[in-house]
Coordinates of C-alpha atoms in Angstrom, one line a residue:
M257 CA -28.4 23.4 0.5
N258 CA -27.6 21.5 -1.0
P259 CA -27.4 17.6 0.3
K260 CA -23.7 16.7 -1.0
L261 CA -23.1 19.8 0.5
S262 CA -24.3 19.7 3.8
R263 CA -21.9 15.8 3.8
F264 CA -19.2 17.8 2.7
F265 CA -19.6 20.0 6.0
L266 CA -20.8 17.6 7.9
H267 CA -18.0 15.5 6.9
T268 CA -15.4 18.9 7.9
A269 CA -16.9 18.9 10.6
I270 CA -16.5 15.2 12.2
T271 CA -12.5 15.5 10.7
L272 CA -11.7 18.9 12.8
L273 CA -13.4 17.9 16.5
L274 CA -11.1 14.2 15.9
L275 CA -7.6 16.7 15.1
L276 CA -8.7 18.7 18.0
S277 CA -8.7 16.0 20.4
L278 CA -6.5 13.7 22.4
S279 CA -7.0 11.3 19.4
G280 CA -6.2 12.2 16.5
I281 CA -8.2 8.8 14.7
S282 CA -10.1 6.8 16.6
H283 CA -12.5 8.5 19.1
V284 CA -12.1 11.1 22.0
L285 CA -11.3 10.4 25.3
N286 CA -13.4 6.6 24.7
I287 CA -15.9 8.0 23.8
P288 CA -16.7 5.5 19.7
V289 CA -16.8 7.6 16.6
L290 CA -20.2 7.0 15.3
Q291 CA -20.7 8.6 18.8
P292 CA -21.5 12.5 19.1
L293 CA -18.0 14.3 19.2
K294 CA -18.1 16.6 22.2
V295 CA -14.1 19.0 21.5
V296 CA -12.0 17.8 24.9
A297 CA -9.4 20.6 25.8
A298 CA -6.1 18.5 25.6
T299 CA -3.5 17.5 28.7
S300 CA 0.0 17.9 25.6
T301 CA 0.6 21.1 24.2
L302 CA 3.3 18.7 22.9
T303 CA 2.1 18.3 18.3
I304 CA 3.4 15.8 15.5
P305 CA 6.8 18.0 14.3
S306 CA 6.4 18.4 10.7
S307 CA 9.4 17.2 9.7
A308 CA 12.2 14.5 12.6
L309 CA 14.5 11.6 12.6
A310 CA 13.3 8.7 10.5
P311 CA 15.6 5.6 11.8
W312 CA 14.8 3.2 9.3
P313 CA 16.0 2.1 5.6
V314 CA 14.5 5.7 2.8
F315 CA 14.9 5.4 -0.1
E316 CA 16.1 8.5 -2.7
R317 CA 16.9 8.9 -5.7
V318 CA 18.2 11.4 -7.2
D319 CA 18.3 12.6 -11.4
A320 CA 21.6 13.4 -12.6
L321 CA 20.4 16.2 -14.7
N322 CA 20.3 16.9 -11.0
S323 CA 24.5 18.5 -10.1
S324 CA 25.3 21.5 -9.2
F325 CA 27.9 21.2 -10.2
R326 CA 28.6 19.8 -14.1
S327 CA 32.2 19.6 -15.4
G328 CA 33.2 18.1 -18.8
L329 CA 30.1 16.5 -19.2
N330 CA 26.8 16.8 -21.3
T331 CA 23.0 15.8 -22.5
A332 CA 21.4 14.1 -25.1
W333 CA 18.3 12.7 -24.9
G334 CA 17.7 8.8 -23.3
D335 CA 16.1 5.9 -25.5
Y336 CA 12.1 6.7 -25.3
W337 CA 11.5 2.9 -23.8
E338 CA 13.8 4.4 -20.3
R339 CA 11.3 5.3 -17.8
S340 CA 13.4 3.6 -15.4
E341 CA 12.1 6.5 -12.6
N342 CA 9.0 4.4 -12.0
P343 CA 9.4 0.8 -11.4
F344 CA 6.2 0.6 -10.2
D345 CA 4.3 2.6 -12.7
I346 CA 2.5 5.1 -10.4
G347 CA 1.5 7.6 -13.3
Y348 CA 2.8 9.0 -16.8
T349 CA 7.1 9.2 -17.0
E350 CA 8.1 11.0 -19.2
Q351 CA 10.8 10.8 -21.2
T352 CA 14.4 12.1 -19.9
Q353 CA 17.5 13.6 -20.0
E354 CA 20.7 12.2 -19.0
L355 CA 24.4 13.0 -18.6
T356 CA 26.8 11.7 -21.4
N357 CA 30.7 11.7 -21.6
T358 CA 30.9 10.3 -18.8
A359 CA 34.5 9.4 -18.4
N360 CA 38.3 11.4 -19.3
G361 CA 37.6 12.9 -14.9
N362 CA 34.6 14.4 -16.4
Y363 CA 32.4 14.8 -12.8
A364 CA 29.1 16.0 -12.0
I365 CA 28.2 18.0 -8.0
Y366 CA 25.8 17.3 -5.7
N367 CA 25.4 19.4 -3.6
N368 CA 23.5 18.4 0.4
L369 CA 22.2 14.5 -0.1
D370 CA 21.7 13.3 3.8
L371 CA 23.0 10.5 3.9
G372 CA 22.5 9.5 7.8
S373 CA 23.9 6.9 9.5
G374 CA 25.0 5.3 6.5
V375 CA 25.0 4.4 3.0
E376 CA 26.2 0.8 1.6
A377 CA 25.5 1.6 -1.8
L378 CA 25.0 3.6 -5.2
M379 CA 22.8 2.7 -7.9
L380 CA 24.1 3.7 -10.9
R381 CA 21.3 4.2 -13.2
I382 CA 23.5 3.5 -17.2
A383 CA 23.8 2.4 -20.4
L384 CA 26.8 1.2 -22.3
P385 CA 27.1 0.2 -25.6
S386 CA 30.7 -2.2 -25.3
G387 CA 33.6 -1.9 -22.7
T388 CA 33.7 -1.0 -19.8
N389 CA 34.2 1.8 -18.1
S390 CA 34.7 3.6 -14.8
V391 CA 33.4 6.2 -11.7
E392 CA 34.3 6.9 -8.0
V393 CA 31.7 8.7 -6.2
R394 CA 33.7 11.6 -3.8
L395 CA 32.3 13.7 -0.1
G396 CA 32.6 17.7 -0.4
S397 CA 35.4 17.8 -4.0
V398 CA 36.7 16.7 -6.5
S399 CA 39.5 16.3 -4.5
G400 CA 37.8 15.2 -2.3
S401 CA 38.0 11.9 0.0
V402 CA 37.4 8.8 -2.3
V403 CA 34.1 6.5 -0.3
G404 CA 33.5 4.3 -3.2
S405 CA 34.7 3.5 -6.7
C406 CA 33.4 0.5 -9.1
T407 CA 33.5 -1.1 -12.3
I408 CA 30.9 -0.7 -15.2
N409 CA 30.6 -3.6 -17.4
S410 CA 28.3 -3.5 -21.4
T411 CA 24.7 -3.8 -20.6
G412 CA 24.9 -4.5 -24.9
S413 CA 23.4 -0.9 -26.4
L414 CA 22.9 2.3 -25.3
S415 CA 18.7 1.6 -25.6
D416 CA 20.2 -1.3 -22.8
Y417 CA 20.1 -0.1 -19.1
R418 CA 20.7 -1.3 -16.4
T419 CA 21.2 0.0 -12.1
V420 CA 24.3 -1.7 -11.2
P421 CA 25.4 -1.6 -7.8
C422 CA 28.5 1.3 -6.9
P423 CA 30.1 -0.6 -3.4
L424 CA 30.5 3.2 -0.6
N425 CA 32.0 2.8 2.8
S426 CA 29.3 3.6 5.4
S427 CA 31.7 4.5 8.3
L428 CA 32.8 8.2 5.9
A429 CA 29.5 8.0 3.2
K430 CA 26.8 9.0 6.1
G431 CA 25.7 12.4 6.9
K432 CA 24.7 15.6 5.4
Q433 CA 27.2 15.6 2.2
N434 CA 28.1 17.0 -2.1
L435 CA 28.6 14.0 -3.2
V436 CA 30.6 13.8 -6.1
I437 CA 30.1 11.3 -9.2
R438 CA 33.8 11.1 -10.8
F439 CA 34.1 9.3 -14.2
T440 CA 37.6 7.9 -14.1
G441 CA 37.3 5.7 -17.0
S442 CA 37.7 6.3 -21.1
N443 CA 34.8 5.4 -22.0
S444 CA 32.7 8.1 -23.3
S445 CA 30.2 6.3 -25.6
M446 CA 28.3 5.4 -20.9
R447 CA 24.4 7.3 -20.9
F448 CA 24.5 8.2 -16.0
N449 CA 20.3 8.9 -16.0
W450 CA 19.6 8.0 -13.0
F451 CA 21.2 7.1 -8.8
A452 CA 19.6 6.0 -6.0
F453 CA 19.6 5.3 -2.3
W454 CA 19.0 3.9 1.0
A455 CA 19.5 5.6 4.2
K456 CA 18.5 5.6 8.5
D457 CA 18.3 8.4 10.1
T458 CA 17.6 10.7 7.2
V459 CA 15.5 14.0 8.1
Q460 CA 12.2 13.7 6.2
K461 CA 9.0 15.2 6.2
I462 CA 5.8 13.0 7.7
D463 CA 3.1 14.0 5.0
E464 CA 5.2 13.4 2.3
I465 CA 5.4 10.2 3.2
Q466 CA 1.8 8.5 3.5
K467 CA 1.6 7.5 0.1
I468 CA 2.3 8.0 -3.1
Q469 CA -0.7 8.0 -5.8
S470 CA -1.1 9.5 -9.3
S471 CA -3.8 11.6 -10.6
D472 CA -4.9 9.5 -12.8
I473 CA -9.0 9.1 -14.1
N474 CA -10.4 9.7 -10.8
Q475 CA -9.2 11.7 -7.7
G476 CA -8.1 9.8 -5.5
S477 CA -8.1 10.2 -1.4
P478 CA -6.7 13.3 0.1
V479 CA -4.0 12.9 2.5
I480 CA -4.4 14.9 6.2
P481 CA -1.8 16.2 7.6
I482 CA -0.8 14.0 10.8
S483 CA 1.6 16.7 11.3
G484 CA 0.1 19.6 14.1
R485 CA -1.8 17.0 16.0
P486 CA -1.3 16.4 19.5
I487 CA 1.1 13.4 20.0
R488 CA 0.3 9.5 21.4
T489 CA -0.7 9.6 25.1
Q490 CA -0.9 6.2 27.3
S491 CA -4.3 8.2 28.5
L492 CA -5.6 6.9 24.5
L493 CA -5.1 3.9 25.4
P494 CA -8.9 1.8 26.1
A495 CA -10.0 3.0 29.5
S496 CA -9.6 -1.1 32.0
S497 CA -13.8 -1.4 32.5
Q498 CA -14.1 -1.4 28.7
I499 CA -14.1 -5.4 26.7
L500 CA -11.9 -5.9 24.2
A501 CA -12.3 -7.9 20.6
R502 CA -10.5 -11.1 20.1
S503 CA -8.2 -8.5 17.2
Y504 CA -7.5 -6.7 20.2
G505 CA -3.2 -5.7 20.6
L506 CA -2.2 -8.2 18.7
W507 CA 0.2 -6.3 16.8
S508 CA 3.7 -6.1 17.8
P509 CA 6.7 -4.2 16.3
G510 CA 10.1 -6.7 14.7
K511 CA 12.4 -4.3 14.2
T512 CA 13.9 -1.4 16.8
W513 CA 12.9 1.6 14.3
E514 CA 9.4 1.3 14.5
C515 CA 6.5 2.3 16.9
P516 CA 5.5 1.0 20.9
K517 CA 3.5 -1.2 20.6
W518 CA 0.7 0.8 23.3
M519 CA 1.2 3.3 20.9
H520 CA -0.2 1.3 17.9
D521 CA -2.8 0.4 20.9
T522 CA -3.8 4.1 20.7
Y523 CA -5.7 3.1 17.9
F524 CA -8.9 1.8 18.2
T525 CA -12.6 2.5 17.4
N526 CA -15.7 1.0 19.4
G527 CA -17.7 -1.6 16.9
D528 CA -21.7 -2.0 16.6
D529 CA -20.9 -4.5 19.8
G530 CA -19.4 -2.0 21.9
K531 CA -16.6 -4.1 22.1
V532 CA -13.2 -2.6 21.7
Y533 CA -11.7 -3.1 17.3
P534 CA -8.1 -1.4 16.2
T535 CA -8.4 0.4 13.6
W536 CA -6.9 2.4 11.0
H537 CA -3.5 3.6 11.7
P538 CA -1.4 6.1 9.5
P539 CA 1.8 4.3 8.7
V540 CA 4.4 7.0 10.1
D541 CA 4.0 8.4 13.6
F542 CA 6.1 10.2 16.3
N543 CA 7.9 9.2 19.3
P544 CA 7.1 10.2 22.1
E545 CA 10.4 8.3 24.2
T546 CA 13.0 9.2 21.8
N547 CA 11.9 12.4 20.6
V548 CA 12.0 10.8 16.5
Y549 CA 9.6 9.4 13.8
C550 CA 8.6 5.6 14.1
T551 CA 7.0 3.9 12.1
Y552 CA 4.2 0.6 12.4
G553 CA 6.2 -0.9 9.8
H554 CA 3.0 -2.1 7.7
E555 CA -0.2 0.2 5.8
H556 CA -3.9 0.2 6.2
G557 CA -4.6 1.7 2.9
D558 CA -6.6 5.1 2.6
D559 CA -7.1 7.4 6.1
P560 CA -10.9 6.9 6.4
L561 CA -11.3 10.0 7.2
S562 CA -10.4 10.9 3.9
S563 CA -14.3 9.8 2.3
E564 CA -16.8 12.1 2.1
V565 CA -19.6 9.5 3.5
F566 CA -17.5 9.9 7.7
N567 CA -20.9 10.4 8.9
I568 CA -21.6 7.2 7.7
A569 CA -18.9 4.9 7.9
G570 CA -17.2 5.9 11.3
M571 CA -13.7 4.3 11.8
P572 CA -13.8 0.5 10.3
A573 CA -13.3 -2.3 13.0
F574 CA -11.3 -3.8 12.0
G575 CA -11.7 -8.2 13.0
Y576 CA -15.5 -7.2 13.7
V577 CA -17.2 -9.6 11.3
N578 CA -14.6 -12.4 12.6
E579 CA -16.4 -11.4 16.5
Q580 CA -19.9 -12.3 15.3
L581 CA -19.0 -15.4 14.2
A582 CA -16.8 -16.9 16.5
N583 CA -20.4 -15.7 18.7
Q584 CA -21.4 -18.6 17.1
S585 CA -18.5 -20.5 18.4
V586 CA -17.7 -20.3 14.4
Y587 CA -13.7 -18.1 14.2
R588 CA -12.1 -16.9 11.4
N589 CA -8.6 -15.9 12.2
E590 CA -7.6 -12.9 9.6
D591 CA -4.3 -11.5 10.7
H592 CA -4.1 -7.4 11.6
F593 CA -1.7 -6.5 8.6
G594 CA -4.9 -7.6 5.6
H595 CA -6.9 -5.3 6.8
K596 CA -7.2 -2.2 3.6
S597 CA -8.9 0.8 3.3
F598 CA -10.5 2.4 0.1
V599 CA -11.9 5.8 -0.3
A600 CA -14.1 6.3 -3.6
N601 CA -15.5 10.7 -3.2
N602 CA -18.2 11.7 -6.4
W603 CA -17.5 9.0 -8.7
Q604 CA -19.6 10.1 -11.1
M605 CA -22.3 6.5 -11.6
L606 CA -24.4 6.5 -14.5
N607 CA -27.9 4.3 -14.2
A608 CA -28.3 1.1 -15.2
S609 CA -31.1 1.6 -17.0
N610 CA -31.8 4.6 -18.5
T611 CA -27.7 6.1 -18.7
S612 CA -28.1 9.9 -19.6
L613 CA -29.6 10.2 -15.5
I614 CA -25.8 10.6 -13.4
K615 CA -26.3 10.0 -9.6
S616 CA -22.0 11.5 -7.7
C617 CA -22.0 9.1 -5.3
D618 CA -19.3 8.4 -2.2
V619 CA -18.1 4.9 -1.0
S620 CA -15.7 3.7 1.5
F621 CA -14.4 0.0 1.9
K622 CA -12.6 -2.0 3.9
L623 CA -11.0 -5.6 3.1
H624 CA -8.5 -8.2 4.6
M625 CA -5.8 -8.7 1.8
G626 CA -2.8 -9.8 2.4
T627 CA -1.0 -10.9 0.6
H628 CA 2.1 -12.3 2.6
S629 CA 1.0 -15.6 4.4
P630 CA -0.8 -18.9 3.0
D631 CA -3.6 -17.4 4.5
A632 CA -5.4 -17.4 0.7
L633 CA -4.6 -20.1 -0.7
A634 CA -7.2 -21.8 1.3
N635 CA -10.1 -18.8 2.2
T636 CA -12.4 -17.8 0.4
A637 CA -13.7 -15.8 2.9
H638 CA -12.1 -12.2 3.1
E639 CA -14.1 -9.6 5.9
M640 CA -15.3 -6.8 4.2
F641 CA -17.8 -3.3 4.9
A642 CA -18.8 -1.3 2.2
S643 CA -20.0 2.2 3.5
G644 CA -21.6 4.6 0.5
K645 CA -24.3 7.0 -0.7
C646 CA -25.2 8.7 -3.9
D647 CA -26.6 12.4 -3.8
G648 CA -30.4 12.6 -3.4
L649 CA -30.7 8.8 -2.2
E650 CA -30.4 6.3 0.1
P651 CA -27.3 5.4 2.4
F652 CA -26.4 2.5 2.8
N653 CA -23.4 1.1 4.8
L654 CA -22.7 -2.7 5.2
K655 CA -20.0 -5.2 6.8
H656 CA -20.0 -9.0 5.8
F657 CA -17.2 -11.6 4.6
A658 CA -16.6 -11.6 0.6
L659 CA -16.1 -14.4 -0.7
F660 CA -13.6 -14.3 -3.2
G661 CA -13.5 -18.2 -5.1
A662 CA -13.7 -22.0 -3.6
A663 CA -12.3 -22.5 0.0
G664 CA -9.3 -25.5 -0.8
E665 CA -8.6 -23.9 -4.1
F666 CA -7.1 -20.7 -5.2
K667 CA -6.1 -19.7 -9.4
E668 CA -2.1 -18.8 -11.4
P669 CA -2.5 -15.1 -12.3
E670 CA -4.4 -14.7 -16.2
T671 CA -2.5 -14.2 -17.6
S672 CA -1.0 -16.4 -21.0
L673 CA 0.0 -20.3 -20.5
C674 CA -0.8 -19.5 -16.5
D675 CA -4.1 -19.2 -15.2
L676 CA -5.2 -22.5 -14.2
S677 CA -6.8 -23.7 -10.9
V678 CA -4.5 -25.0 -7.8
N679 CA -5.8 -27.6 -5.0
P680 CA -2.7 -26.2 -2.1
G681 CA -3.6 -29.2 -0.1
I682 CA -3.7 -27.1 3.0
T683 CA -7.3 -27.0 5.1
P684 CA -9.7 -23.6 5.2
S685 CA -10.1 -22.7 8.0
P686 CA -13.8 -22.2 8.6
T687 CA -14.1 -25.6 6.2
N688 CA -17.8 -24.6 5.9
Q689 CA -16.8 -20.9 4.0
P690 CA -19.3 -20.9 0.4
Y691 CA -18.5 -20.7 -2.9
G692 CA -18.3 -17.1 -4.0
D693 CA -18.3 -16.9 -7.9
A694 CA -15.2 -15.2 -9.1
H695 CA -11.7 -15.6 -7.9
R696 CA -7.9 -15.5 -6.3
A697 CA -5.4 -14.9 -7.9
I698 CA -2.1 -15.1 -6.8
P699 CA 1.8 -16.3 -8.5
T700 CA 2.9 -19.6 -8.2
A701 CA 6.4 -21.1 -9.3
G702 CA 5.2 -23.2 -11.7
C703 CA 3.1 -19.8 -13.8
Y704 CA 6.8 -17.8 -13.7
Q705 CA 8.8 -20.7 -15.3
R706 CA 6.0 -21.5 -18.8
G707 CA 6.4 -20.9 -22.0
T708 CA 10.0 -19.5 -23.4
V709 CA 12.0 -16.8 -22.8
D710 CA 10.5 -14.2 -24.5
Q711 CA 7.2 -16.1 -23.6
K712 CA 8.5 -15.3 -19.3
T713 CA 10.5 -11.7 -19.5
A714 CA 6.7 -9.9 -21.5
D715 CA 5.1 -11.5 -19.0
V716 CA 6.7 -11.5 -15.7
N717 CA 4.9 -8.5 -14.1
T718 CA 1.1 -9.8 -14.5
R719 CA 2.2 -13.3 -13.4
N720 CA 3.6 -12.0 -10.6
T721 CA 0.7 -9.9 -9.5
E722 CA -2.0 -10.6 -7.4
S723 CA -5.7 -9.8 -8.3
W724 CA -9.6 -11.4 -5.6
L725 CA -12.2 -10.9 -7.8
T726 CA -15.7 -10.8 -5.7
G727 CA -19.4 -9.8 -5.7
F728 CA -20.5 -7.3 -3.1
A729 CA -23.4 -4.3 -2.4
G730 CA -25.0 -6.1 -5.7
K731 CA -21.7 -5.7 -8.0
S732 CA -17.8 -6.9 -8.7
F733 CA -15.4 -5.7 -6.4
Y734 CA -11.7 -6.5 -8.1
F735 CA -8.5 -6.0 -6.2
N736 CA -4.8 -5.6 -7.5
I737 CA -1.2 -6.4 -5.7
T738 CA 2.1 -5.8 -8.0
N739 CA 4.1 -5.8 -5.3
P740 CA 2.8 -9.6 -3.0
S741 CA 5.6 -10.7 -1.0
R742 CA 4.4 -14.0 -1.1
F743 CA 4.1 -16.9 -4.5
Y744 CA 2.7 -19.9 -3.3
D745 CA 5.2 -22.9 -4.2
P746 CA 4.5 -26.3 -3.3
S747 CA 7.6 -27.6 -2.5
T748 CA 7.3 -25.7 0.9
T749 CA 6.1 -26.5 4.5
T750 CA 3.6 -24.2 3.9
K751 CA 3.1 -24.3 0.1
I752 CA 4.7 -20.2 0.0
N753 CA 8.0 -18.9 -0.7
R754 CA 9.3 -14.8 -0.7
T755 CA 8.8 -12.8 -3.9
V756 CA 12.3 -10.8 -3.3
N757 CA 14.7 -14.7 -2.7
N758 CA 13.8 -14.8 -7.2
C759 CA 15.6 -11.7 -7.6
Y760 CA 19.1 -13.4 -6.6
D761 CA 18.3 -16.3 -8.8
P762 CA 19.9 -15.8 -11.9
A763 CA 17.9 -17.7 -13.9
H764 CA 14.4 -15.8 -13.0
P765 CA 12.1 -13.9 -15.1
L766 CA 12.4 -11.7 -12.5
S767 CA 16.2 -11.0 -11.7
T768 CA 16.2 -9.2 -14.7
T769 CA 13.0 -6.7 -13.4
L770 CA 13.8 -3.0 -12.4
I771 CA 12.4 -3.6 -8.6
C772 CA 15.5 -6.4 -8.5
E773 CA 18.2 -5.0 -10.3
E774 CA 17.5 -2.3 -7.1
T775 CA 17.2 -4.6 -4.7
L776 CA 20.2 -6.4 -5.9
A777 CA 22.4 -3.5 -5.8
A778 CA 20.7 -2.2 -2.9
G779 CA 23.7 -3.1 -0.6
S780 CA 23.7 -5.9 1.7
K781 CA 21.0 -8.8 0.9
V782 CA 17.3 -7.6 1.3
E783 CA 16.1 -9.7 3.5
W784 CA 11.4 -10.9 2.6
D785 CA 11.2 -7.9 6.3
D786 CA 13.0 -5.9 5.0
P787 CA 12.4 -2.2 4.2
R788 CA 14.6 -1.6 1.1
S789 CA 13.3 -5.0 0.0
P790 CA 10.3 -3.0 -3.0
F791 CA 8.1 -6.6 -2.6
R792 CA 5.4 -4.7 0.1
G793 CA 1.7 -5.6 -0.9
T794 CA 1.3 -1.7 -1.0
T795 CA 1.5 -0.6 -4.6
Q796 CA -2.3 -1.7 -6.2
R797 CA -2.6 -0.7 -9.1
E798 CA -6.0 -1.4 -11.6
T799 CA -8.4 -1.7 -8.6
H800 CA -12.7 -1.3 -9.1
F801 CA -15.5 -1.4 -8.5
S802 CA -18.6 -2.3 -11.5
G803 CA -21.3 0.2 -9.6
L804 CA -24.0 -0.8 -7.1
A805 CA -27.2 -2.2 -7.2
F806 CA -30.4 -2.9 -4.3
S807 CA -33.5 -4.4 -4.0
N808 CA -36.4 -2.1 -2.8
S809 CA -36.0 -3.7 0.8
A810 CA -39.6 -3.8 3.8
N811 CA -36.1 -2.5 6.3
S812 CA -33.9 0.0 5.7
V813 CA -31.6 -2.1 8.8
I814 CA -32.2 -6.4 7.7
Y815 CA -29.8 -8.5 9.8
T816 CA -28.5 -11.8 7.3
D817 CA -25.4 -14.7 7.7
A818 CA -22.1 -13.6 8.5
Y819 CA -21.5 -14.5 4.5
G820 CA -24.3 -10.7 3.6
R821 CA -27.1 -13.8 2.6
N822 CA -29.9 -14.5 4.1
A823 CA -32.1 -11.3 4.4
R824 CA -34.8 -10.8 6.7
I825 CA -36.5 -7.5 9.0
S826 CA -35.3 -9.4 12.0
P827 CA -33.1 -11.4 13.7
A828 CA -32.2 -15.4 13.9
P829 CA -29.0 -16.3 16.7
A830 CA -30.2 -19.7 15.9
Q831 CA -29.4 -19.9 12.1
G832 CA -26.9 -18.0 12.8
I833 CA -28.5 -14.4 10.6
T834 CA -27.3 -11.5 13.2
F835 CA -25.3 -9.5 11.6
K836 CA -27.1 -5.9 11.0
Q837 CA -26.2 -4.2 8.2
I838 CA -27.5 -1.0 6.7
V839 CA -29.7 -1.0 2.6
P840 CA -32.0 1.9 0.6
V841 CA -34.9 1.2 1.0
Q842 CA -36.0 2.5 -2.4
G843 CA -33.2 0.1 -4.6
F844 CA -30.9 1.7 -7.4
K845 CA -28.9 0.2 -9.7
Y846 CA -25.8 2.1 -10.2
D847 CA -23.0 1.1 -13.9
V848 CA -19.9 2.6 -13.3
N849 CA -17.4 2.7 -17.1
S850 CA -15.1 1.2 -17.7
Q851 CA -12.1 3.3 -17.0
A852 CA -13.9 5.6 -14.8
S853 CA -13.9 2.4 -12.2
L854 CA -11.2 2.5 -11.8
F855 CA -8.9 4.2 -8.8
P856 CA -6.0 6.2 -9.1
A857 CA -2.5 3.8 -9.1
R858 CA -0.9 4.4 -5.8
D859 CA 1.9 3.1 -3.3
Y860 CA 1.1 3.1 0.1
S861 CA 4.7 2.9 1.1
A862 CA 5.7 6.4 -0.8
L863 CA 7.8 4.7 -2.4
G864 CA 9.9 3.0 -0.2
Q865 CA 10.2 5.5 1.8
N866 CA 7.9 5.0 5.4
G867 CA 8.9 2.2 6.9
V868 CA 6.1 -0.6 5.7
R869 CA 7.6 -4.3 4.6
A870 CA 6.7 -7.7 5.0
P871 CA 3.8 -8.8 6.3
N872 CA 1.9 -6.4 5.3

């Protein structure tokens, strides 16, 4: 049989066995996932429903043309550059049509909208060249109860759009409703593109709110359905006899709609040392205590089960490298939120010596990249795993710290007038982290404000992006987050400030961006750890890796220090060389060319639908 098909069938079999188990994700009745699995009959027939109530705030955007009925309104093509339906730039957005003649009592009805337990405001996306206009919102029909009204001010031209709030009476604007948007003013020049709102206690489909990703370039890892899996039970918790790693059991819910701590703790795996470690879990689950969905409020990236080398990588043991370092009386403390998985299936890679030789490679990564705390301002060492196999070549499985520049400093985003090195005055922990020839680029208060108004405005999204570069598995890996929840601010005690706060400063370049306009139109004030904040650390664009390179090795099992250095074929505890790595005996060097190296753009908050929030 073709080796690729053999690996695929093995992966599929493991996936099916896991889905049939009580755990569904991490283990089968406390059997580590890296050991042979057996099917165990479930003690409960209750499974996760495909749809249920979601008690957290969920974002809903509705195209203005998607009405059930219109009276007096016309349609026209919007401005060519008006692509605001896609503020995170996930995939391609086509030019859209809009409603015109929005005046003199003309209206549109939108049927069967789920307003949940109440909507504070509608966000209206409009363009109004001059003057003012007015809007009212009614329930049911054009003669129904008025639940909101607002005055729309000029945006400057038909090419200048703005997202504006229209406050609603949330005690009336709730439940399943037909919503009427009626234009009561006399200024018919206004264009209406879309509207949106946030609502709690709406009905959602769990398999549709795990993540959103584009289909450009490389195919994203698939979403493995969660519906139909057995619900979590406390019988899935580790046995009392098992040894818990320091990283296990640290998370607790911070919002009323988040899952109970015990549910989170059922997602674990056993590391190579036999200890219990937290591992990947879906961002949304079903709470058997309340019979509704719950969110964990954070995400860990791609599902490792979707990797075609899951049989090599297994479930990632979050904090494993930190735990081994602690055994040497040194501890690198990385929080739970920052562990992110990346899955690359069937990537076409070129032999570095002969580009006509092409291999299909599957790689599974795990990196700790939190974008919410001061940690990365000072620390260069971040836990990273890389496992994979290319067709016809030997597998690899690496676990050690990746290095992102120098400890005790970082750099500003790589863009015009920025790109400066910054010393935040924070002591690294541990203090002896080695230098890595790469960087951590993090937004700063100073970088936002450099240059002319036009320069600041044109460059603001790049200045608000975190980009981390490191060397791993012999090549370069580049990780990019476009919506971090933090930026460096030397005026604060912690040396960080919250990105969403910039939306409320009219003089700040971010305040006029699409995502800040939506924040300001959300209704009540949005705090940094609110799911309504767009700055969640969930959106990745331009993340990529350049290839894989291994030298010949005398053994497929080698040992290194915590940073993947000083390799030898046997451990040397006195020198800290105790980290087991799996490498190919026959070395190889394969590159990925240009655009073929990119992960698809994706957002792990599903554009605000799954309750993921900062810290994440």
